[in-house]
Tab-separated table of C-alpha atoms in Angstrom:
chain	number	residue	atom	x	y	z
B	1	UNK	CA	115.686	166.966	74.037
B	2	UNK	CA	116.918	165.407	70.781
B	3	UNK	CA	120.523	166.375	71.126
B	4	UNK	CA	120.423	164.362	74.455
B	5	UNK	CA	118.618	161.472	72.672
B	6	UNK	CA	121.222	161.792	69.840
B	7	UNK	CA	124.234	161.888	72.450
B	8	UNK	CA	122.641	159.057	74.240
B	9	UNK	CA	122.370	156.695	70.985
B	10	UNK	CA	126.064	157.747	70.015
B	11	UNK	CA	127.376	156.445	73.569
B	12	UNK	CA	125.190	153.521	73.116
B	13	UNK	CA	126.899	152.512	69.862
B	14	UNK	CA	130.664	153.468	71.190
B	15	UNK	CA	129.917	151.488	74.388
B	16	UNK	CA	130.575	148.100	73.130
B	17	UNK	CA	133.530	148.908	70.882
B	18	UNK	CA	135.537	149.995	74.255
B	19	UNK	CA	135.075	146.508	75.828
B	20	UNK	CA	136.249	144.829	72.703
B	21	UNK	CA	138.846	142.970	74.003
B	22	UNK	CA	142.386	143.148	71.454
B	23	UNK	CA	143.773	139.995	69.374
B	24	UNK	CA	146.717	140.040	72.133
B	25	UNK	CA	144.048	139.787	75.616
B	26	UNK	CA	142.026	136.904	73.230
B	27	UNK	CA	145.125	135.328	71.958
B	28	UNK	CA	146.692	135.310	76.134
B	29	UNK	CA	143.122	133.998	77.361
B	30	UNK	CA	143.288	130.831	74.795
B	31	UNK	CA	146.885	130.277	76.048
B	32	UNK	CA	146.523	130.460	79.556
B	33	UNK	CA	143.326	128.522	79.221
B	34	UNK	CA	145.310	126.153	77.525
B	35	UNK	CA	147.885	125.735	80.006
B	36	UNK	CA	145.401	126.004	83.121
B	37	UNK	CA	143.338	123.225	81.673
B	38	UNK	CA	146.535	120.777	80.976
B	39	UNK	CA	147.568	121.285	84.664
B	40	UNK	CA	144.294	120.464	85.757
B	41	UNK	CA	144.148	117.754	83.851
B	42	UNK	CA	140.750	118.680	82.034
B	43	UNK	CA	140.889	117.727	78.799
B	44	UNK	CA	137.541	119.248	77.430
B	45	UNK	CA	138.922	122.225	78.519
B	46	UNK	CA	142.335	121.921	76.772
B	47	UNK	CA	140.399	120.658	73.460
B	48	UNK	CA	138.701	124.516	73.237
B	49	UNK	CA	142.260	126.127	73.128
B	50	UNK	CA	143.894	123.733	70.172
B	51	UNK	CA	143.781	123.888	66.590
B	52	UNK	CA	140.591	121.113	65.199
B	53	UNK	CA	143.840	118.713	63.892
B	54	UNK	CA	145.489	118.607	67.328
B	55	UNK	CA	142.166	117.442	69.077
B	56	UNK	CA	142.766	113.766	68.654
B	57	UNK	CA	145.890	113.902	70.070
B	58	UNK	CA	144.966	114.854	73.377
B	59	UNK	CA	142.642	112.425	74.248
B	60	UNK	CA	145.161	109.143	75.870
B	61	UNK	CA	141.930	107.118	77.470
B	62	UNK	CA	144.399	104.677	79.297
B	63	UNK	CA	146.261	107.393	80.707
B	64	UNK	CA	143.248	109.027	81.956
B	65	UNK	CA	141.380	105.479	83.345
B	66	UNK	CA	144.550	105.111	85.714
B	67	UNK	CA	145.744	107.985	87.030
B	68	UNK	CA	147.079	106.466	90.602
B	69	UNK	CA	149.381	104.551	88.653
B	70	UNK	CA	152.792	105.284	89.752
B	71	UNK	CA	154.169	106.234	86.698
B	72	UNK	CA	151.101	108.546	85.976
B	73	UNK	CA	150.630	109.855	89.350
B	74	UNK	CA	154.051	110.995	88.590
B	75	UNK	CA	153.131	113.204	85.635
B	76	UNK	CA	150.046	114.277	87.122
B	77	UNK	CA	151.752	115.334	90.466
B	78	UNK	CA	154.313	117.465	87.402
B	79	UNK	CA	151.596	118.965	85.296
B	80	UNK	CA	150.018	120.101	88.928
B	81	UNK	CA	152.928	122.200	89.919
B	82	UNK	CA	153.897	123.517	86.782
B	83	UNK	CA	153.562	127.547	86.813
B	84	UNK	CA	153.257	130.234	84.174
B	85	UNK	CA	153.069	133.976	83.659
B	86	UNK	CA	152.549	136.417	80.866
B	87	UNK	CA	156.100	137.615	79.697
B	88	UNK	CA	155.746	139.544	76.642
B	89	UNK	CA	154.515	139.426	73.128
B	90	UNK	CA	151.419	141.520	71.094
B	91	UNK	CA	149.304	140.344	68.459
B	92	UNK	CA	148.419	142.677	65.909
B	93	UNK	CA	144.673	142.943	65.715
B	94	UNK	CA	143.268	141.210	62.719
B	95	UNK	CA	146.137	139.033	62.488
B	96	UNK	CA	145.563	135.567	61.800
B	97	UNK	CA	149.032	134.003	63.840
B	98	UNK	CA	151.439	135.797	66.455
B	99	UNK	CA	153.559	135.148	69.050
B	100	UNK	CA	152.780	134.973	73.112
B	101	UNK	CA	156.188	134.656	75.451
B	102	UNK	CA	155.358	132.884	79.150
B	103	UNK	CA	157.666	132.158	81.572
B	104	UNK	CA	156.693	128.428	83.053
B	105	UNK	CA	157.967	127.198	85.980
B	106	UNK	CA	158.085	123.404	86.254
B	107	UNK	CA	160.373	120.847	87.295
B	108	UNK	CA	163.728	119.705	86.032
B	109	UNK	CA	163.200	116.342	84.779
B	110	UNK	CA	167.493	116.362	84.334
B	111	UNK	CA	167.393	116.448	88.328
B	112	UNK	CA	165.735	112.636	88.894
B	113	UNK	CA	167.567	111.444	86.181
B	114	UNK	CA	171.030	110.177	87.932
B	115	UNK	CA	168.339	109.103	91.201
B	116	UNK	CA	166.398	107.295	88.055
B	117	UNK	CA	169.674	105.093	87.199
B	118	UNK	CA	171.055	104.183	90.330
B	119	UNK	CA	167.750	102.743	91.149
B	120	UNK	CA	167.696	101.039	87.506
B	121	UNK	CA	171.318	99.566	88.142
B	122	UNK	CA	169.780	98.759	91.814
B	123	UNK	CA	167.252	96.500	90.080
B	124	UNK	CA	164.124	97.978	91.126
B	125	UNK	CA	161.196	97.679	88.841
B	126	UNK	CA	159.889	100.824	86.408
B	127	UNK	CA	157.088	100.846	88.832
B	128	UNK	CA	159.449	101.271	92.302
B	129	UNK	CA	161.036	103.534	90.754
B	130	UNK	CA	158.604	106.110	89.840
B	131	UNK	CA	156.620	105.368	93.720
B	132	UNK	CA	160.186	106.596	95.084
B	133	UNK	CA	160.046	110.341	93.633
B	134	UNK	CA	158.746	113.003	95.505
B	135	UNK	CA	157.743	115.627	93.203
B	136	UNK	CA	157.634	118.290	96.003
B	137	UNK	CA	161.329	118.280	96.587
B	138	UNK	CA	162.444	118.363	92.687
B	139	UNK	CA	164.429	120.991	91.714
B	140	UNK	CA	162.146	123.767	90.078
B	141	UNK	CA	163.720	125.180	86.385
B	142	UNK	CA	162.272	128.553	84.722
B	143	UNK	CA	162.295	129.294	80.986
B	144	UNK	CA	160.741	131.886	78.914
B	145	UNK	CA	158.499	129.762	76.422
B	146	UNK	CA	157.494	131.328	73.235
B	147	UNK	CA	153.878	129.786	72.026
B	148	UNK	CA	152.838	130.259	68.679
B	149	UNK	CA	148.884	130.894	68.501
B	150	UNK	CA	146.772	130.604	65.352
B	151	UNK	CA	143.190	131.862	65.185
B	152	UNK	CA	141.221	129.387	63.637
B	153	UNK	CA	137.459	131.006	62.940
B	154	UNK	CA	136.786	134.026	65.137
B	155	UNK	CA	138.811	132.089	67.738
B	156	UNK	CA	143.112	132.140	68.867
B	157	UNK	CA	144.239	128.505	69.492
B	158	UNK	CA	147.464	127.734	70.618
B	159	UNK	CA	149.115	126.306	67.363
B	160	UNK	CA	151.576	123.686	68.955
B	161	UNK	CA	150.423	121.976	72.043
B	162	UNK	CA	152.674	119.550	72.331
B	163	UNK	CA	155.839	121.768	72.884
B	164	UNK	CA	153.909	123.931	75.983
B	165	UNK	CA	152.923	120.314	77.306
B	166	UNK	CA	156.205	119.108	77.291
B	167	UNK	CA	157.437	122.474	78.398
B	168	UNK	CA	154.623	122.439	81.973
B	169	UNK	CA	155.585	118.807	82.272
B	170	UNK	CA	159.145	119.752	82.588
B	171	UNK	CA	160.608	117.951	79.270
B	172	UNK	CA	161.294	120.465	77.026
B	173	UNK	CA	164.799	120.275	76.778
B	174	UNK	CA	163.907	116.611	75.870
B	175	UNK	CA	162.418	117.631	73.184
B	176	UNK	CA	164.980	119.210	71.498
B	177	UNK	CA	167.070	116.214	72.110
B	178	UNK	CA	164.302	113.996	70.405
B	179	UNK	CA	164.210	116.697	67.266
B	180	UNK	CA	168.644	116.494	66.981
B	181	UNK	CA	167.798	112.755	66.310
């Protein structure tokens, strides 16, 4: 009987060290969490997946008071149809930073932006302009994206928000044009 209560006990204490989940499954969690909660548009979500200095920048209260304003309707309508998978990347465990590679789907800002000036030359107002887009029929583009995460306590953050923001809301290669300047 007490080499079955032994046996017992020693499965007992293994148990819980087989669910431990690795620094890469904690590390993809925070990131899609991250991304899930920006295309949702739930900002107390997004706030548990960023680094405690990127925090403030997150919150834009006039953004979020008028969201059936044309032009943000517009980004909303983006950060809604913006897709991403798991492409590749592994975190060493007990590493305090790694690398995470997703491939977003999201749509090509460059397409609306010839449709943009006409309308501009046309005269029509800022607001006419962005009423007139139909998100559902702009072209989709498809990048790998890699995100740097950080852990930060006993938690993985993802280390530079605004990149995979402007990356779901289409603009990353507007971001590297902003950079060049």
């Amino acid at each position: 009987k007490l080499l079955w209560i032994a046996l017992a006990l020693m499965m007992l204490v293994a148990l819980p060290a087989c669910n431990k989940k690795s620094d890469t499954d904690t590390a993809k969690e925070a990131a899609e969490g991250f991304m899930t909660g920006i295309s949702e548009l739930k900002v107390d979500d997004v706030e548990k997946y960023v680094l405690e200095k990127d925090k403030e920048g997150l919150k834009d209260d006039d953004f979020m008071k008028d969201l059936d304003k044309p032009e943000n309707k517009f980004i909303v309508d983006i950060l809604k149809s913006a897709k991403f998978e798991f492409k590749s990347g592994e975190i060493e465990d007990g590493a305090e930073e790694g690398k995470l590679v997703y491939t977003i789907t999201s749509k090509n800002m460059m397409s609306i932006l010839s449709q943009s000036m006409d309308d501009m030359l046309a005269g029509k107002s800022e607001e006419e302009i962005m009423a007139g887009i139909d998100v559902e029929k702009m072209e989709d583009q498809t990048k790998d994206v890699e995100i740097a995460m950080k852990k930060e306590g006993d938690s993985w953050k993802v280390a530079d928000p605004e990149k995979v923001m402007l990356e779901l809301a289409g603009m990353g290669d507007f971001a590297g044009l902003m950079d060049e300047d």
